[in-house]
PDB file of C-alpha atoms in Angstrom:
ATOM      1  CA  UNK A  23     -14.325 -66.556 -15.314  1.00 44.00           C
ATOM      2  CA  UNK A  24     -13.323 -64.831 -11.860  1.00 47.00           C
ATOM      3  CA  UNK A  25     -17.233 -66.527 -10.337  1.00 48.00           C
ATOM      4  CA  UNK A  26     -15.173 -69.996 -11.067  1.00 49.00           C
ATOM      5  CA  UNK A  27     -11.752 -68.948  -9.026  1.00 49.00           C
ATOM      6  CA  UNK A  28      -9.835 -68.220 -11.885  1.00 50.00           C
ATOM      7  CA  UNK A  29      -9.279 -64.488 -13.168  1.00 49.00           C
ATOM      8  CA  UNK A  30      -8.165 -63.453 -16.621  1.00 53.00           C
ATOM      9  CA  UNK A  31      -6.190 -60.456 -16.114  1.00 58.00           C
ATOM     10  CA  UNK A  32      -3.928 -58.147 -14.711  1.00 67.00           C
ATOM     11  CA  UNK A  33      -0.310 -59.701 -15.073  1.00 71.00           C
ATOM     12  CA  UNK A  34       1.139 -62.850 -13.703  1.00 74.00           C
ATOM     13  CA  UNK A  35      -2.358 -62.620 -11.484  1.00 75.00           C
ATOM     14  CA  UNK A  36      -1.726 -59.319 -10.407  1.00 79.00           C
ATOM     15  CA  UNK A  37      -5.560 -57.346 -10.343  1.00 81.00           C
ATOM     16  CA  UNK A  38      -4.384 -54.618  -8.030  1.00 87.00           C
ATOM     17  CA  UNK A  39      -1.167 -52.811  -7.203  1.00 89.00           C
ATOM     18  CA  UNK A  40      -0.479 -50.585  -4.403  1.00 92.00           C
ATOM     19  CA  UNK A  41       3.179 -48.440  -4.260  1.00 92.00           C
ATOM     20  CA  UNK A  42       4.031 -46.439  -1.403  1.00 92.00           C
ATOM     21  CA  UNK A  43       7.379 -44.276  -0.611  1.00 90.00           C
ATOM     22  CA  UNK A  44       7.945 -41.583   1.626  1.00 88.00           C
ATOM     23  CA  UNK A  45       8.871 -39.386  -1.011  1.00 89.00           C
ATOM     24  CA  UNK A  46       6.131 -38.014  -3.282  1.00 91.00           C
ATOM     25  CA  UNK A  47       8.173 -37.085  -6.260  1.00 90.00           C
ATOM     26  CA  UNK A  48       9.688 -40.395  -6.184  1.00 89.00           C
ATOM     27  CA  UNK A  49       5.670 -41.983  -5.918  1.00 88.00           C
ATOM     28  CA  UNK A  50       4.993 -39.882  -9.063  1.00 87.00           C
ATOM     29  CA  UNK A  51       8.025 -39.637 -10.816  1.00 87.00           C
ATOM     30  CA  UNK A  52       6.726 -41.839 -14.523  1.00 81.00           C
ATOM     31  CA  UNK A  53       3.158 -40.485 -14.221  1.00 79.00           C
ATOM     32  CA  UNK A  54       4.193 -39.066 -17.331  1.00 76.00           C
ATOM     33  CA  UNK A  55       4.479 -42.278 -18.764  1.00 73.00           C
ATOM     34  CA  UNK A  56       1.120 -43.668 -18.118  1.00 67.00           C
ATOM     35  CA  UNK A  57       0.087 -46.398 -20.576  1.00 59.00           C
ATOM     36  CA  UNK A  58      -2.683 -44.176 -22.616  1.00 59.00           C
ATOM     37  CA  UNK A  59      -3.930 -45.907 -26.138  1.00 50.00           C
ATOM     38  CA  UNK A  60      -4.316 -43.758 -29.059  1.00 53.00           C
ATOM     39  CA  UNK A  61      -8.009 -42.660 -27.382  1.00 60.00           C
ATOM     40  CA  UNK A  62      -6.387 -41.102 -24.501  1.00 61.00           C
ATOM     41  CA  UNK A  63      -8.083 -44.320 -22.313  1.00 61.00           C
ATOM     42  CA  UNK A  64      -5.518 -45.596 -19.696  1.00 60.00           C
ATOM     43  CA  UNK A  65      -4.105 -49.314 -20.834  1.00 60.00           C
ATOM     44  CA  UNK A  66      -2.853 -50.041 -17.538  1.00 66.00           C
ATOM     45  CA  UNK A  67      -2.541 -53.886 -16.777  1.00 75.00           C
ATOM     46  CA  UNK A  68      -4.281 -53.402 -13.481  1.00 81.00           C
ATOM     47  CA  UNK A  69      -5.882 -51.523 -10.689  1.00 85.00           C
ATOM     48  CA  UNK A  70      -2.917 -48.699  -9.440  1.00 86.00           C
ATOM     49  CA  UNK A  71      -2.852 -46.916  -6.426  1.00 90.00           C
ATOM     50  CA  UNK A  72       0.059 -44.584  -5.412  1.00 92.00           C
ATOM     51  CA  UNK A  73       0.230 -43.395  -1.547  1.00 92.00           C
ATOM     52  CA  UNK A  74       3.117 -41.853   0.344  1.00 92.00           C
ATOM     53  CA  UNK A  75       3.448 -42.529   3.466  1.00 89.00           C
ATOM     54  CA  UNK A  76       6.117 -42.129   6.382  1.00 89.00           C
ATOM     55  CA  UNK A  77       7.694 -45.452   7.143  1.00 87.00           C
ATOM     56  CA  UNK A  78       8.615 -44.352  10.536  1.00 86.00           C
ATOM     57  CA  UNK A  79       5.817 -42.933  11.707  1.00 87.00           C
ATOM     58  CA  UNK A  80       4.540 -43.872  15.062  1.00 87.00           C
ATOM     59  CA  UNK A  81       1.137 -44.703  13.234  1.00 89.00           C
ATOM     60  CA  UNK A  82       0.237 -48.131  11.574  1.00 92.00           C
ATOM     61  CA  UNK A  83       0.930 -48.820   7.957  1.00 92.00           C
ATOM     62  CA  UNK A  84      -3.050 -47.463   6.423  1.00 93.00           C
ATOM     63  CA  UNK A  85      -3.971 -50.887   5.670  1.00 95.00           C
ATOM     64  CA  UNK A  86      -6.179 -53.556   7.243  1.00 97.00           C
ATOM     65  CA  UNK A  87      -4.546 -57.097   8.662  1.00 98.00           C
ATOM     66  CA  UNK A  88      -4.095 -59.774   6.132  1.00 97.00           C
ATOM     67  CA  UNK A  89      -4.824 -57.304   3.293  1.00 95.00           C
ATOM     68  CA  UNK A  90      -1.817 -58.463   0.517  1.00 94.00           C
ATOM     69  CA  UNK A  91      -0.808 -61.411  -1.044  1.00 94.00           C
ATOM     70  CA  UNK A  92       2.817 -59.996  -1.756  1.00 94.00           C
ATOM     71  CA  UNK A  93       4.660 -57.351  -0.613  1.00 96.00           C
ATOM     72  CA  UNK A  94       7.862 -56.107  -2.420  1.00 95.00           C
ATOM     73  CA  UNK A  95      10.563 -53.687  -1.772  1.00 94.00           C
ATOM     74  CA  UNK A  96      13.959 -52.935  -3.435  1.00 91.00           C
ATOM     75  CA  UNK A  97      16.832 -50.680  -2.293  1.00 88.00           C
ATOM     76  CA  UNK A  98      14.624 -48.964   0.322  1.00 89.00           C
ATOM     77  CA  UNK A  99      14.586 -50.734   3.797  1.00 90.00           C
ATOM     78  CA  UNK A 100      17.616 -49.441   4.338  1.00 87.00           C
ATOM     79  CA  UNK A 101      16.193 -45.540   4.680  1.00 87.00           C
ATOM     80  CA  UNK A 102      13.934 -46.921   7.336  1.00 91.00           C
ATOM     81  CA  UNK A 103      15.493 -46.094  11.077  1.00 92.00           C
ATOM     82  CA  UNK A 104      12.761 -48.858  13.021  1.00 93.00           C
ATOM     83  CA  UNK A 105      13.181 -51.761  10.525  1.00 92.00           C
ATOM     84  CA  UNK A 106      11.806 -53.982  12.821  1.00 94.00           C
ATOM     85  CA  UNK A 107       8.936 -52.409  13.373  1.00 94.00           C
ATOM     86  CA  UNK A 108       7.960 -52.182   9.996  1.00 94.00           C
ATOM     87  CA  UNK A 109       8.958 -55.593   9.127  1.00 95.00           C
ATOM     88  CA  UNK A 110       6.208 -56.255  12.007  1.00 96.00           C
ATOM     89  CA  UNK A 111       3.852 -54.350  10.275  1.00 95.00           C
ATOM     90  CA  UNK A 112       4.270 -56.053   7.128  1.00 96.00           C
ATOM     91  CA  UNK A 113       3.524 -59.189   8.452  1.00 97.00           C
ATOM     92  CA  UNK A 114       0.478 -58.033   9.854  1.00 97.00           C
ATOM     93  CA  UNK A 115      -0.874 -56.768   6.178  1.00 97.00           C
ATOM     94  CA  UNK A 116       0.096 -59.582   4.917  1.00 97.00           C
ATOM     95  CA  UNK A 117      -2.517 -62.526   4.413  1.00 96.00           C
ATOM     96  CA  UNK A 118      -1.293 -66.098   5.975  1.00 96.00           C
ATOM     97  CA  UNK A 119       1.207 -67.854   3.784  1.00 95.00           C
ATOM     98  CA  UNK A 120       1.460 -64.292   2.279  1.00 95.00           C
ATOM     99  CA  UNK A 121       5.123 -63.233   1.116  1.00 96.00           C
ATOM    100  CA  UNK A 122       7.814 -60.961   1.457  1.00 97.00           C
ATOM    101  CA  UNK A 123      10.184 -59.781  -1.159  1.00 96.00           C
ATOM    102  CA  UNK A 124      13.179 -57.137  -0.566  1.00 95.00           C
ATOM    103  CA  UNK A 125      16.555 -56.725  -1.982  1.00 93.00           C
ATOM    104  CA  UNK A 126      18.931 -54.564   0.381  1.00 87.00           C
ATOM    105  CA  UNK A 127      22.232 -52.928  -0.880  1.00 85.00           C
ATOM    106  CA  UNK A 128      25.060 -55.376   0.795  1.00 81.00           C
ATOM    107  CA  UNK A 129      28.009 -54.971   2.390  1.00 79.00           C
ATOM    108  CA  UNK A 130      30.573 -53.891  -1.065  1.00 81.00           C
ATOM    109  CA  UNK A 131      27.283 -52.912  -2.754  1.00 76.00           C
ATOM    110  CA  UNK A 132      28.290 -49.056  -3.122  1.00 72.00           C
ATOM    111  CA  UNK A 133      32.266 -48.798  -2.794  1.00 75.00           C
ATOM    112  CA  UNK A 134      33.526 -45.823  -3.269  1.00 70.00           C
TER     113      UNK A 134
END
């Protein structure tokens, strides 16, 4: 049980997720498609919480220091104008020996 260290849960250990974009549509764009079972209970797999939030902001990202385990982000580092800054703030919400994942479109990524 989680008392003993281990937690039987969530997905791939996952007990909480939190997504953030700077566009609210975008944030709630499958709401729609919310697990629900045939009760009209939510079947999520774990704990979701959706916040928008302006990336380049002169305010902090709305989290504590060493708060995640992993943070993820595909296709949308590139919208951010201070990337270094963020990047800094990421690594202060992340916990020690916590990651980073990101995919970036590359340099052919979108010819046209």
């Amino acid at each position: 049980g989680e008392e003993d260290g281990e937690y039987v849960g969530g997905r791939g250990g996952v007990r909480k997720l939190v997504q953030m974009d700077s566009c609210q549509a975008m944030l709630h764009r499958d709401d729609a498609f919310a697990q629900t079972s045939q009760h009209g209970k939510n079947t999520s797999i774990c704990e979701t919480y959706k916040l928008a939030a302006d990336f380049d902001a002169n305010s902090p990202l709305p989290f504590p220091d060493a708060t995640f385990d992993l943070v993820i982000s595909s296709m949308a580092f590139h919208w951010v104008n201070d990337l270094p800054k963020l990047l800094k703030e990421i690594e202060r919400i992340l916990k020690p020996d916590g990651c980073l994942l990101f995919a970036l479109p590359g340099g052919n990524t979108l010819p046209e």
